[in-house]
């Protein structure tokens, strides 16, 4: 039933979106709807199959791999889905509770450590497993099942059913999990509703009905919190709840098609809950357009039933609120790791941003008054560096057993080629560099690298074969299991954009010849349309959270995470540039819109200046979040705890997009408080990264470092070149002589 509703609505909206809409550019125009070509061998069954999904669901769906509910089909299936501001999980018998457990924790419950008195603290997290209320049924026991259907970017349908051997077929609890909705909704079919609590029910009180056909109860828990329970009861049925024990509330009898909605009561919320009870969301989809330099993306929630308010009650994150013109209800609730969420009466979340249309290939800075200073001495130094680096063996540095490291190296040489062409304007040097780079890139475009890419028919994506051929799920940073795809492919896409930019300027046809390959990588990480049946919509970037999630098919108690904001926005920047050189206006505008949304979200949650009021005040001194999980923020990395690693992984690579995201104020605070005493002591590639980042705040000091006669190439990591660092620092005002 619900899949039919979803399918029909999709068809109607696709038709509507095809109608002419003035001269606006559609941000979400599909790239292609054809299968990836024969260069990608097919994996029929991924080594890790999604649990709880039927063969029909798997074959007909494009299953998201990097979003909020993947814990529900991985491993034990008991880890939380982070349905902001709540967390929910399949309770399989904890304290005799069977069903979908619901938890909400407040800022006062956060755990700070390892020294909670430190400022800044290293990490904070929210306790997990505190079941305040669960959706259950008298028929649920150890034989119950949980299946998943209609998996999309914003929602998944959960169906819980009792043992068929004991109760037969036709009994189920349907729960649409939709990100950001004010109520968690469950619909009972031929079951006797039960609601359990690990915290314990102190009392249950029936309240005045807010609407004909809706019954209202308030359960007060022993921790002092109260939860509203609304039941939308069809005509001809009766429904009542009673407190069976301190851990259980139960309905008087079996019911059919009774819609129950649960929400935690916070200050000022109860009357708004009354007004919004009855209507629920079962799906959401994002639409958008760009008109000139203004982009608008709207997350549209699809609803069923009715309420007094006429809209849904939605919880919005801080970066959403700036674009919302109306609907604020005046109260908030704590989120898990992204500050407070604010209640709105609306069926849409509107994101409107000024697009960074001026940020293209050339060095760019947000420092007021700065401009390129390519003095004769600067050009001499850049030419010398470029001549030396173009002479290097490109293939030896790029033909690697890692898409990530290969991409970094390819991108390094791409920026050297760009400098030779656009800044030095040296035709001989450009031709030499470009020919070598094309040859190295062709190995990947022909899928002849050490670990070729495969097309996976289970999750519908382009994956590294490294995990299959080595038998390790963490080979190439877990790429076979969808970890970090936007980081990896972002470097390759940006390389292609630079090659295409230069080649087109020289009259070549390289873009046309390589378009399908590059577009396929983009379809994997940033597919803009659910009309494409071969890839999920926006695998990496979350249009709800405003940034990407790097973790793929790995069970995690703290949910999805990301540790490199910079490689995230680098992939969006790459999409924007490839759209530009390939003539895809929708892609170019979409990449720009992603950057604009990231700028707002990342500076709220990941990059914390001294005036940040969203993250805890005893955490913002870290300046970067480190690894930002859905349930935790940890000022560390997966590869080490040195300060240059933690800060630097949020810097690399330095490109024209860096200064757009990382403001001079932020970079200055970070440098002066954490890095100015560390950077001079370093002797490896992290030193170059820190000083290149310094150009976003103090380009003259950055340029002085890279132009010094004492500079050592040991200060360059494998993805960096002296050519680009000199050209960038000078290009944003760093050269004075």
Short mmCIF file of N, CA, C and O in Angstrom, two decimals, residues 343-468:
data_model
loop_
_atom_site.label_atom_id
_atom_site.label_comp_id
_atom_site.label_asym_id
_atom_site.label_seq_id
_atom_site.Cartn_x
_atom_site.Cartn_y
_atom_site.Cartn_z
N UNK A 343 11.55 24.26 16.37
CA UNK A 343 10.27 23.76 15.87
C UNK A 343 9.66 24.74 14.87
O UNK A 343 9.57 25.94 15.15
N UNK A 344 9.21 24.21 13.73
CA UNK A 344 8.55 25.00 12.71
C UNK A 344 7.28 24.30 12.27
O UNK A 344 7.22 23.07 12.23
N UNK A 345 6.27 25.08 11.95
CA UNK A 345 5.04 24.57 11.36
C UNK A 345 5.16 24.76 9.85
O UNK A 345 4.98 25.86 9.33
N UNK A 346 5.48 23.68 9.15
CA UNK A 346 5.75 23.78 7.72
C UNK A 346 5.81 22.40 7.12
O UNK A 346 6.05 21.41 7.82
N UNK A 347 5.61 22.30 5.83
CA UNK A 347 5.81 21.05 5.10
C UNK A 347 7.08 21.08 4.26
O UNK A 347 7.35 20.16 3.50
N UNK A 348 7.86 22.16 4.42
CA UNK A 348 9.06 22.33 3.62
C UNK A 348 10.18 22.95 4.44
O UNK A 348 9.93 23.80 5.30
N UNK A 349 11.40 22.55 4.15
CA UNK A 349 12.58 23.24 4.65
C UNK A 349 13.22 23.92 3.45
O UNK A 349 13.62 23.26 2.49
N UNK A 350 13.28 25.23 3.48
CA UNK A 350 13.78 26.00 2.35
C UNK A 350 15.20 26.47 2.65
O UNK A 350 15.46 27.11 3.68
N UNK A 351 16.12 26.14 1.76
CA UNK A 351 17.51 26.59 1.86
C UNK A 351 17.76 27.55 0.71
O UNK A 351 17.70 27.16 -0.46
N UNK A 352 18.04 28.79 1.03
CA UNK A 352 18.32 29.77 -0.02
C UNK A 352 19.69 30.39 0.23
O UNK A 352 20.00 30.82 1.34
N UNK A 353 20.52 30.39 -0.80
CA UNK A 353 21.90 30.83 -0.64
C UNK A 353 22.36 31.66 -1.83
O UNK A 353 21.91 31.45 -2.97
N UNK A 354 23.27 32.58 -1.56
CA UNK A 354 24.00 33.27 -2.62
C UNK A 354 25.08 32.33 -3.11
O UNK A 354 25.90 31.84 -2.33
N UNK A 355 25.10 32.04 -4.38
CA UNK A 355 26.00 31.04 -4.92
C UNK A 355 27.39 31.62 -5.20
O UNK A 355 27.51 32.76 -5.66
N UNK A 356 28.42 30.83 -4.95
CA UNK A 356 29.79 31.30 -5.22
C UNK A 356 30.16 31.15 -6.69
O UNK A 356 31.07 30.39 -7.06
N UNK A 357 29.44 31.87 -7.54
CA UNK A 357 29.66 31.73 -8.98
C UNK A 357 31.04 32.24 -9.39
O UNK A 357 31.58 31.81 -10.42
N UNK A 358 31.63 33.15 -8.61
CA UNK A 358 32.92 33.72 -8.98
C UNK A 358 34.11 32.85 -8.64
O UNK A 358 35.23 33.15 -9.05
N UNK A 359 33.89 31.79 -7.89
CA UNK A 359 35.00 30.90 -7.53
C UNK A 359 35.13 29.86 -8.62
O UNK A 359 34.27 28.99 -8.79
N UNK A 360 36.24 29.96 -9.36
CA UNK A 360 36.45 29.03 -10.47
C UNK A 360 37.82 28.37 -10.33
O UNK A 360 38.09 27.75 -9.31
N UNK A 361 38.68 28.47 -11.30
CA UNK A 361 39.96 27.76 -11.25
C UNK A 361 41.08 28.61 -10.62
O UNK A 361 41.98 28.07 -9.99
N UNK A 362 41.03 29.92 -10.86
CA UNK A 362 42.15 30.76 -10.44
C UNK A 362 42.13 30.98 -8.92
O UNK A 362 41.09 30.87 -8.27
N UNK A 363 43.29 31.29 -8.33
CA UNK A 363 43.34 31.57 -6.89
C UNK A 363 42.31 32.63 -6.50
O UNK A 363 42.10 33.61 -7.22
N UNK A 364 41.68 32.40 -5.36
CA UNK A 364 40.60 33.26 -4.88
C UNK A 364 40.72 33.40 -3.38
O UNK A 364 41.09 32.44 -2.69
N UNK A 365 40.39 34.56 -2.86
CA UNK A 365 40.45 34.76 -1.42
C UNK A 365 39.27 35.59 -0.95
O UNK A 365 38.74 36.43 -1.70
N UNK A 366 38.86 35.34 0.28
CA UNK A 366 37.81 36.16 0.89
C UNK A 366 38.39 37.27 1.75
O UNK A 366 37.64 38.01 2.40
N UNK A 367 39.72 37.43 1.76
CA UNK A 367 40.34 38.53 2.49
C UNK A 367 40.07 39.82 1.74
O UNK A 367 40.44 39.95 0.56
N UNK A 368 39.43 40.79 2.35
CA UNK A 368 39.10 42.04 1.65
C UNK A 368 40.35 42.74 1.12
O UNK A 368 41.37 42.84 1.81
N UNK A 369 40.29 43.21 -0.11
CA UNK A 369 41.36 44.03 -0.67
C UNK A 369 42.55 43.29 -1.22
O UNK A 369 43.43 43.90 -1.83
N UNK A 370 42.60 41.99 -1.03
CA UNK A 370 43.75 41.24 -1.54
C UNK A 370 43.56 40.91 -3.02
O UNK A 370 42.44 40.67 -3.48
N UNK A 371 44.67 40.90 -3.76
CA UNK A 371 44.62 40.55 -5.18
C UNK A 371 45.94 39.89 -5.57
O UNK A 371 46.92 39.93 -4.83
N UNK A 372 45.95 39.32 -6.75
CA UNK A 372 47.13 38.60 -7.20
C UNK A 372 48.33 39.53 -7.33
O UNK A 372 48.21 40.67 -7.80
N UNK A 373 49.47 39.04 -6.90
CA UNK A 373 50.72 39.80 -7.00
C UNK A 373 51.78 38.91 -7.63
O UNK A 373 52.69 38.42 -6.94
N UNK A 374 51.65 38.67 -8.91
CA UNK A 374 52.62 37.83 -9.61
C UNK A 374 53.77 38.71 -10.09
O UNK A 374 53.85 39.12 -11.25
N UNK A 375 54.66 39.02 -9.16
CA UNK A 375 55.84 39.81 -9.48
C UNK A 375 56.78 38.99 -10.36
O UNK A 375 56.64 37.77 -10.48
N UNK A 376 57.73 39.67 -10.96
CA UNK A 376 58.68 38.94 -11.80
C UNK A 376 59.45 37.90 -11.01
O UNK A 376 59.72 36.80 -11.51
N UNK A 377 59.78 38.23 -9.76
CA UNK A 377 60.49 37.26 -8.92
C UNK A 377 59.60 36.07 -8.60
O UNK A 377 60.05 34.92 -8.60
N UNK A 378 58.30 36.34 -8.32
CA UNK A 378 57.36 35.26 -8.02
C UNK A 378 57.21 34.34 -9.22
O UNK A 378 57.24 33.11 -9.10
N UNK A 379 57.08 34.94 -10.42
CA UNK A 379 56.94 34.12 -11.62
C UNK A 379 58.19 33.29 -11.87
O UNK A 379 58.10 32.14 -12.33
N UNK A 380 59.33 33.84 -11.54
CA UNK A 380 60.57 33.09 -11.70
C UNK A 380 60.60 31.88 -10.78
O UNK A 380 60.95 30.77 -11.20
N UNK A 381 60.21 32.07 -9.52
CA UNK A 381 60.19 30.96 -8.56
C UNK A 381 59.15 29.90 -8.96
O UNK A 381 59.41 28.69 -8.86
N UNK A 382 57.98 30.35 -9.40
CA UNK A 382 56.93 29.41 -9.81
C UNK A 382 57.38 28.62 -11.03
O UNK A 382 57.17 27.40 -11.12
N UNK A 383 58.03 29.29 -11.99
CA UNK A 383 58.51 28.60 -13.19
C UNK A 383 59.54 27.54 -12.85
O UNK A 383 59.50 26.41 -13.38
N UNK A 384 60.44 27.87 -11.95
CA UNK A 384 61.47 26.91 -11.54
C UNK A 384 60.84 25.69 -10.87
O UNK A 384 61.21 24.54 -11.16
N UNK A 385 59.87 25.95 -9.98
CA UNK A 385 59.21 24.83 -9.30
C UNK A 385 58.44 23.97 -10.29
O UNK A 385 58.48 22.74 -10.24
N UNK A 386 57.74 24.61 -11.22
CA UNK A 386 56.95 23.87 -12.20
C UNK A 386 57.83 23.02 -13.10
O UNK A 386 57.52 21.86 -13.40
N UNK A 387 58.95 23.57 -13.56
CA UNK A 387 59.85 22.81 -14.42
C UNK A 387 60.35 21.56 -13.71
O UNK A 387 60.41 20.47 -14.31
N UNK A 388 60.68 21.70 -12.45
CA UNK A 388 61.17 20.55 -11.68
C UNK A 388 60.07 19.50 -11.47
O UNK A 388 60.31 18.30 -11.64
N UNK A 389 58.86 19.96 -11.14
CA UNK A 389 57.79 19.01 -10.81
C UNK A 389 57.17 18.38 -12.05
O UNK A 389 56.73 17.23 -12.00
N UNK A 390 57.17 19.09 -13.16
CA UNK A 390 56.67 18.48 -14.40
C UNK A 390 57.62 17.39 -14.89
O UNK A 390 57.20 16.44 -15.56
N UNK A 391 58.85 17.49 -14.52
CA UNK A 391 59.84 16.48 -14.92
C UNK A 391 59.71 15.18 -14.13
O UNK A 391 60.34 14.18 -14.48
N UNK A 392 58.91 15.18 -13.09
CA UNK A 392 58.75 13.98 -12.27
C UNK A 392 58.01 12.88 -13.04
O UNK A 392 57.35 13.13 -14.06
N UNK A 393 58.09 11.67 -12.53
CA UNK A 393 57.41 10.52 -13.13
C UNK A 393 55.95 10.50 -12.65
O UNK A 393 55.66 10.07 -11.54
N UNK A 394 55.05 10.96 -13.50
CA UNK A 394 53.64 11.03 -13.12
C UNK A 394 53.07 9.65 -12.85
O UNK A 394 52.37 9.43 -11.86
N UNK A 395 53.35 8.72 -13.73
CA UNK A 395 52.76 7.38 -13.58
C UNK A 395 53.20 6.69 -12.30
O UNK A 395 52.40 6.00 -11.65
N UNK A 396 54.45 6.86 -11.93
CA UNK A 396 54.94 6.21 -10.71
C UNK A 396 54.21 6.72 -9.48
O UNK A 396 54.02 5.98 -8.51
N UNK A 397 53.78 7.97 -9.51
CA UNK A 397 53.11 8.57 -8.36
C UNK A 397 51.60 8.38 -8.38
O UNK A 397 50.94 8.57 -7.35
N UNK A 398 51.05 8.02 -9.53
CA UNK A 398 49.58 7.93 -9.63
C UNK A 398 49.07 6.50 -9.80
O UNK A 398 47.92 6.22 -9.45
N UNK A 399 49.88 5.61 -10.34
CA UNK A 399 49.43 4.23 -10.56
C UNK A 399 49.59 3.45 -9.26
O UNK A 399 50.52 2.66 -9.09
N UNK A 400 48.65 3.69 -8.35
CA UNK A 400 48.74 3.16 -6.99
C UNK A 400 47.59 2.21 -6.72
O UNK A 400 46.62 2.14 -7.49
N UNK A 401 47.68 1.50 -5.60
CA UNK A 401 46.61 0.54 -5.24
C UNK A 401 45.54 1.19 -4.40
O UNK A 401 44.83 0.52 -3.66
N UNK A 402 45.40 2.50 -4.51
CA UNK A 402 44.41 3.25 -3.74
C UNK A 402 43.84 4.35 -4.61
O UNK A 402 44.59 5.20 -5.11
N UNK A 403 42.53 4.37 -4.78
CA UNK A 403 41.89 5.46 -5.51
C UNK A 403 42.12 6.79 -4.79
O UNK A 403 42.22 7.84 -5.43
N UNK A 404 42.20 6.74 -3.48
CA UNK A 404 42.40 7.97 -2.71
C UNK A 404 43.77 8.57 -2.98
O UNK A 404 43.90 9.73 -3.40
N UNK A 405 44.82 7.79 -2.75
CA UNK A 405 46.16 8.33 -2.93
C UNK A 405 46.45 8.62 -4.40
O UNK A 405 47.15 9.59 -4.72
N UNK A 406 45.94 7.79 -5.30
CA UNK A 406 46.10 8.07 -6.72
C UNK A 406 45.42 9.38 -7.09
O UNK A 406 45.97 10.20 -7.85
N UNK A 407 44.23 9.61 -6.54
CA UNK A 407 43.51 10.84 -6.83
C UNK A 407 44.24 12.07 -6.34
O UNK A 407 44.28 13.10 -7.02
N UNK A 408 44.80 11.98 -5.16
CA UNK A 408 45.56 13.11 -4.62
C UNK A 408 46.74 13.45 -5.53
O UNK A 408 47.01 14.63 -5.81
N UNK A 409 47.44 12.42 -6.01
CA UNK A 409 48.59 12.66 -6.88
C UNK A 409 48.16 13.22 -8.23
O UNK A 409 48.79 14.16 -8.76
N UNK A 410 47.11 12.67 -8.80
CA UNK A 410 46.60 13.19 -10.07
C UNK A 410 46.22 14.66 -9.93
O UNK A 410 46.54 15.50 -10.79
N UNK A 411 45.56 14.98 -8.85
CA UNK A 411 45.10 16.36 -8.63
C UNK A 411 46.28 17.30 -8.43
O UNK A 411 46.26 18.46 -8.86
N UNK A 412 47.31 16.82 -7.77
CA UNK A 412 48.53 17.63 -7.61
C UNK A 412 49.08 18.03 -8.98
O UNK A 412 49.38 19.21 -9.23
N UNK A 413 49.23 17.04 -9.86
CA UNK A 413 49.78 17.35 -11.18
C UNK A 413 48.81 18.20 -12.00
O UNK A 413 49.25 19.02 -12.83
N UNK A 414 47.52 18.03 -11.78
CA UNK A 414 46.55 18.86 -12.50
C UNK A 414 46.76 20.34 -12.17
O UNK A 414 46.71 21.20 -13.06
N UNK A 415 46.99 20.64 -10.90
CA UNK A 415 47.16 22.04 -10.52
C UNK A 415 48.48 22.61 -11.04
O UNK A 415 48.59 23.81 -11.34
N UNK A 416 49.49 21.75 -11.19
CA UNK A 416 50.74 22.20 -11.81
C UNK A 416 50.49 22.55 -13.27
O UNK A 416 50.95 23.59 -13.78
N UNK A 417 49.73 21.70 -13.96
CA UNK A 417 49.38 21.98 -15.36
C UNK A 417 48.59 23.28 -15.46
O UNK A 417 48.79 24.08 -16.40
N UNK A 418 47.65 23.48 -14.52
CA UNK A 418 46.86 24.72 -14.55
C UNK A 418 47.77 25.94 -14.43
O UNK A 418 47.61 26.92 -15.16
N UNK A 419 48.71 25.88 -13.49
CA UNK A 419 49.62 27.01 -13.29
C UNK A 419 50.44 27.26 -14.56
O UNK A 419 50.61 28.42 -14.99
N UNK A 420 50.95 26.20 -15.17
CA UNK A 420 51.74 26.36 -16.38
C UNK A 420 50.93 27.03 -17.48
O UNK A 420 51.44 27.89 -18.22
N UNK A 421 49.66 26.64 -17.59
CA UNK A 421 48.81 27.18 -18.65
C UNK A 421 48.28 28.58 -18.35
O UNK A 421 48.40 29.48 -19.20
N UNK A 422 47.69 28.78 -17.17
CA UNK A 422 46.93 30.00 -16.91
C UNK A 422 47.72 31.09 -16.21
O UNK A 422 47.36 32.27 -16.33
N UNK A 423 48.77 30.74 -15.49
CA UNK A 423 49.53 31.76 -14.77
C UNK A 423 50.86 32.02 -15.45
O UNK A 423 51.22 33.17 -15.74
N UNK A 424 51.60 30.94 -15.77
CA UNK A 424 52.88 31.11 -16.45
C UNK A 424 52.70 31.32 -17.95
O UNK A 424 53.56 31.91 -18.60
N UNK A 425 51.58 30.81 -18.48
CA UNK A 425 51.27 30.92 -19.91
C UNK A 425 52.43 30.40 -20.76
O UNK A 425 52.82 31.00 -21.78
N UNK A 426 52.96 29.29 -20.34
CA UNK A 426 54.10 28.66 -21.01
C UNK A 426 53.58 27.47 -21.82
O UNK A 426 53.23 26.42 -21.25
N UNK A 427 53.50 27.63 -23.13
CA UNK A 427 52.87 26.62 -23.97
C UNK A 427 53.63 25.30 -23.95
O UNK A 427 53.01 24.22 -23.93
N UNK A 428 54.95 25.36 -23.98
CA UNK A 428 55.74 24.12 -24.00
C UNK A 428 55.57 23.36 -22.69
O UNK A 428 55.34 22.14 -22.68
N UNK A 429 55.67 24.08 -21.61
CA UNK A 429 55.52 23.46 -20.29
C UNK A 429 54.11 22.89 -20.14
O UNK A 429 53.92 21.79 -19.61
N UNK A 430 53.11 23.62 -20.59
CA UNK A 430 51.72 23.17 -20.49
C UNK A 430 51.51 21.89 -21.29
O UNK A 430 50.91 20.92 -20.80
N UNK A 431 52.00 21.86 -22.51
CA UNK A 431 51.81 20.68 -23.36
C UNK A 431 52.47 19.45 -22.75
O UNK A 431 51.90 18.36 -22.74
N UNK A 432 53.67 19.61 -22.21
CA UNK A 432 54.39 18.50 -21.60
C UNK A 432 53.62 17.98 -20.39
O UNK A 432 53.40 16.77 -20.23
N UNK A 433 53.18 18.90 -19.55
CA UNK A 433 52.46 18.52 -18.34
C UNK A 433 51.13 17.86 -18.69
O UNK A 433 50.78 16.81 -18.14
N UNK A 434 50.41 18.47 -19.61
CA UNK A 434 49.08 17.97 -19.95
C UNK A 434 49.15 16.60 -20.59
O UNK A 434 48.33 15.71 -20.28
N UNK A 435 50.10 16.38 -21.46
CA UNK A 435 50.22 15.07 -22.11
C UNK A 435 50.53 13.98 -21.10
O UNK A 435 49.97 12.87 -21.16
N UNK A 436 51.41 14.26 -20.16
CA UNK A 436 51.75 13.27 -19.14
C UNK A 436 50.55 13.00 -18.24
O UNK A 436 50.27 11.85 -17.87
N UNK A 437 49.82 14.06 -17.89
CA UNK A 437 48.67 13.89 -17.00
C UNK A 437 47.55 13.12 -17.69
O UNK A 437 46.91 12.25 -17.09
N UNK A 438 47.31 13.42 -18.96
CA UNK A 438 46.28 12.67 -19.70
C UNK A 438 46.61 11.18 -19.73
O UNK A 438 45.73 10.33 -19.59
N UNK A 439 47.88 10.88 -19.94
CA UNK A 439 48.29 9.48 -19.98
C UNK A 439 48.04 8.80 -18.64
O UNK A 439 47.53 7.67 -18.58
N UNK A 440 48.37 9.48 -17.55
CA UNK A 440 48.15 8.89 -16.22
C UNK A 440 46.67 8.75 -15.92
O UNK A 440 46.23 7.74 -15.36
N UNK A 441 45.89 9.74 -16.30
CA UNK A 441 44.45 9.69 -16.04
C UNK A 441 43.78 8.60 -16.86
O UNK A 441 42.80 7.97 -16.41
N UNK A 442 44.29 8.35 -18.06
CA UNK A 442 43.67 7.36 -18.95
C UNK A 442 43.67 5.97 -18.33
O UNK A 442 42.77 5.16 -18.60
N UNK A 443 44.67 5.66 -17.52
CA UNK A 443 44.70 4.36 -16.85
C UNK A 443 43.44 4.16 -16.03
O UNK A 443 42.85 3.07 -16.00
N UNK A 444 42.97 5.23 -15.38
CA UNK A 444 41.77 5.17 -14.55
C UNK A 444 40.51 5.28 -15.40
O UNK A 444 39.52 4.57 -15.15
N UNK A 445 40.54 6.13 -16.39
CA UNK A 445 39.36 6.29 -17.25
C UNK A 445 39.06 5.00 -18.01
O UNK A 445 37.90 4.71 -18.31
N UNK A 446 40.10 4.21 -18.28
CA UNK A 446 39.90 2.91 -18.93
C UNK A 446 39.71 1.79 -17.92
O UNK A 446 39.58 0.63 -18.31
N UNK A 447 39.73 2.15 -16.64
CA UNK A 447 39.53 1.21 -15.54
C UNK A 447 40.56 0.07 -15.56
O UNK A 447 40.23 -1.10 -15.34
N UNK A 448 41.82 0.47 -15.76
CA UNK A 448 42.92 -0.50 -15.81
C UNK A 448 43.87 -0.33 -14.62
O UNK A 448 44.99 -0.84 -14.65
N UNK A 449 43.41 0.36 -13.59
CA UNK A 449 44.27 0.56 -12.42
C UNK A 449 44.46 -0.75 -11.67
O UNK A 449 43.88 -1.78 -12.00
N UNK A 450 45.30 -0.73 -10.64
CA UNK A 450 45.66 -1.94 -9.90
C UNK A 450 44.41 -2.63 -9.35
O UNK A 450 44.27 -3.86 -9.46
N UNK A 451 43.53 -1.86 -8.74
CA UNK A 451 42.25 -2.40 -8.27
C UNK A 451 41.13 -1.70 -9.03
O UNK A 451 40.67 -0.62 -8.64
N UNK A 452 40.70 -2.28 -10.15
CA UNK A 452 39.67 -1.62 -10.97
C UNK A 452 38.38 -1.39 -10.18
O UNK A 452 38.11 -2.03 -9.17
N UNK A 453 37.59 -0.47 -10.70
CA UNK A 453 36.29 -0.19 -10.11
C UNK A 453 35.26 -1.16 -10.66
O UNK A 453 35.29 -1.53 -11.83
N UNK A 454 34.32 -1.55 -9.80
CA UNK A 454 33.22 -2.43 -10.19
C UNK A 454 31.90 -1.68 -10.01
O UNK A 454 31.80 -0.75 -9.22
N UNK A 455 30.89 -2.13 -10.75
CA UNK A 455 29.53 -1.64 -10.49
C UNK A 455 28.82 -2.66 -9.62
O UNK A 455 28.70 -3.83 -9.98
N UNK A 456 28.34 -2.21 -8.47
CA UNK A 456 27.67 -3.07 -7.49
C UNK A 456 26.16 -2.96 -7.67
O UNK A 456 25.58 -1.89 -7.50
N UNK A 457 25.52 -4.10 -8.00
CA UNK A 457 24.08 -4.10 -8.24
C UNK A 457 23.25 -4.16 -6.96
O UNK A 457 22.04 -3.98 -7.02
N UNK A 458 23.90 -4.42 -5.81
CA UNK A 458 23.13 -4.46 -4.57
C UNK A 458 22.78 -3.05 -4.12
O UNK A 458 21.60 -2.71 -3.94
N UNK A 459 23.82 -2.23 -3.92
CA UNK A 459 23.59 -0.87 -3.42
C UNK A 459 23.64 0.16 -4.55
O UNK A 459 23.48 1.35 -4.29
N UNK A 460 23.86 -0.32 -5.77
CA UNK A 460 23.85 0.55 -6.96
C UNK A 460 24.94 1.61 -6.86
O UNK A 460 24.68 2.80 -6.66
N UNK A 461 26.18 1.17 -7.00
CA UNK A 461 27.27 2.12 -6.91
C UNK A 461 28.55 1.62 -7.54
O UNK A 461 28.70 0.43 -7.85
N UNK A 462 29.48 2.55 -7.74
CA UNK A 462 30.81 2.23 -8.26
C UNK A 462 31.75 2.05 -7.07
O UNK A 462 31.96 2.99 -6.29
N UNK A 463 32.28 0.85 -6.92
CA UNK A 463 33.11 0.55 -5.75
C UNK A 463 34.48 0.04 -6.18
O UNK A 463 34.65 -0.52 -7.27
N UNK A 464 35.45 0.23 -5.31
CA UNK A 464 36.76 -0.34 -5.52
C UNK A 464 36.69 -1.86 -5.40
O UNK A 464 35.97 -2.40 -4.56
N UNK A 465 37.47 -2.54 -6.22
CA UNK A 465 37.55 -4.00 -6.10
C UNK A 465 38.53 -4.42 -5.02
O UNK A 465 38.68 -5.62 -4.75
N UNK A 466 39.19 -3.44 -4.37
CA UNK A 466 40.23 -3.77 -3.39
C UNK A 466 39.71 -4.64 -2.26
O UNK A 466 40.35 -5.61 -1.85
N UNK A 467 38.52 -4.32 -1.74
CA UNK A 467 37.97 -5.09 -0.64
C UNK A 467 37.61 -6.50 -1.02
O UNK A 467 37.66 -7.42 -0.18
N UNK A 468 37.25 -6.71 -2.26
CA UNK A 468 36.89 -8.05 -2.73
C UNK A 468 38.14 -8.87 -3.03
O UNK A 468 38.26 -10.02 -2.62
#
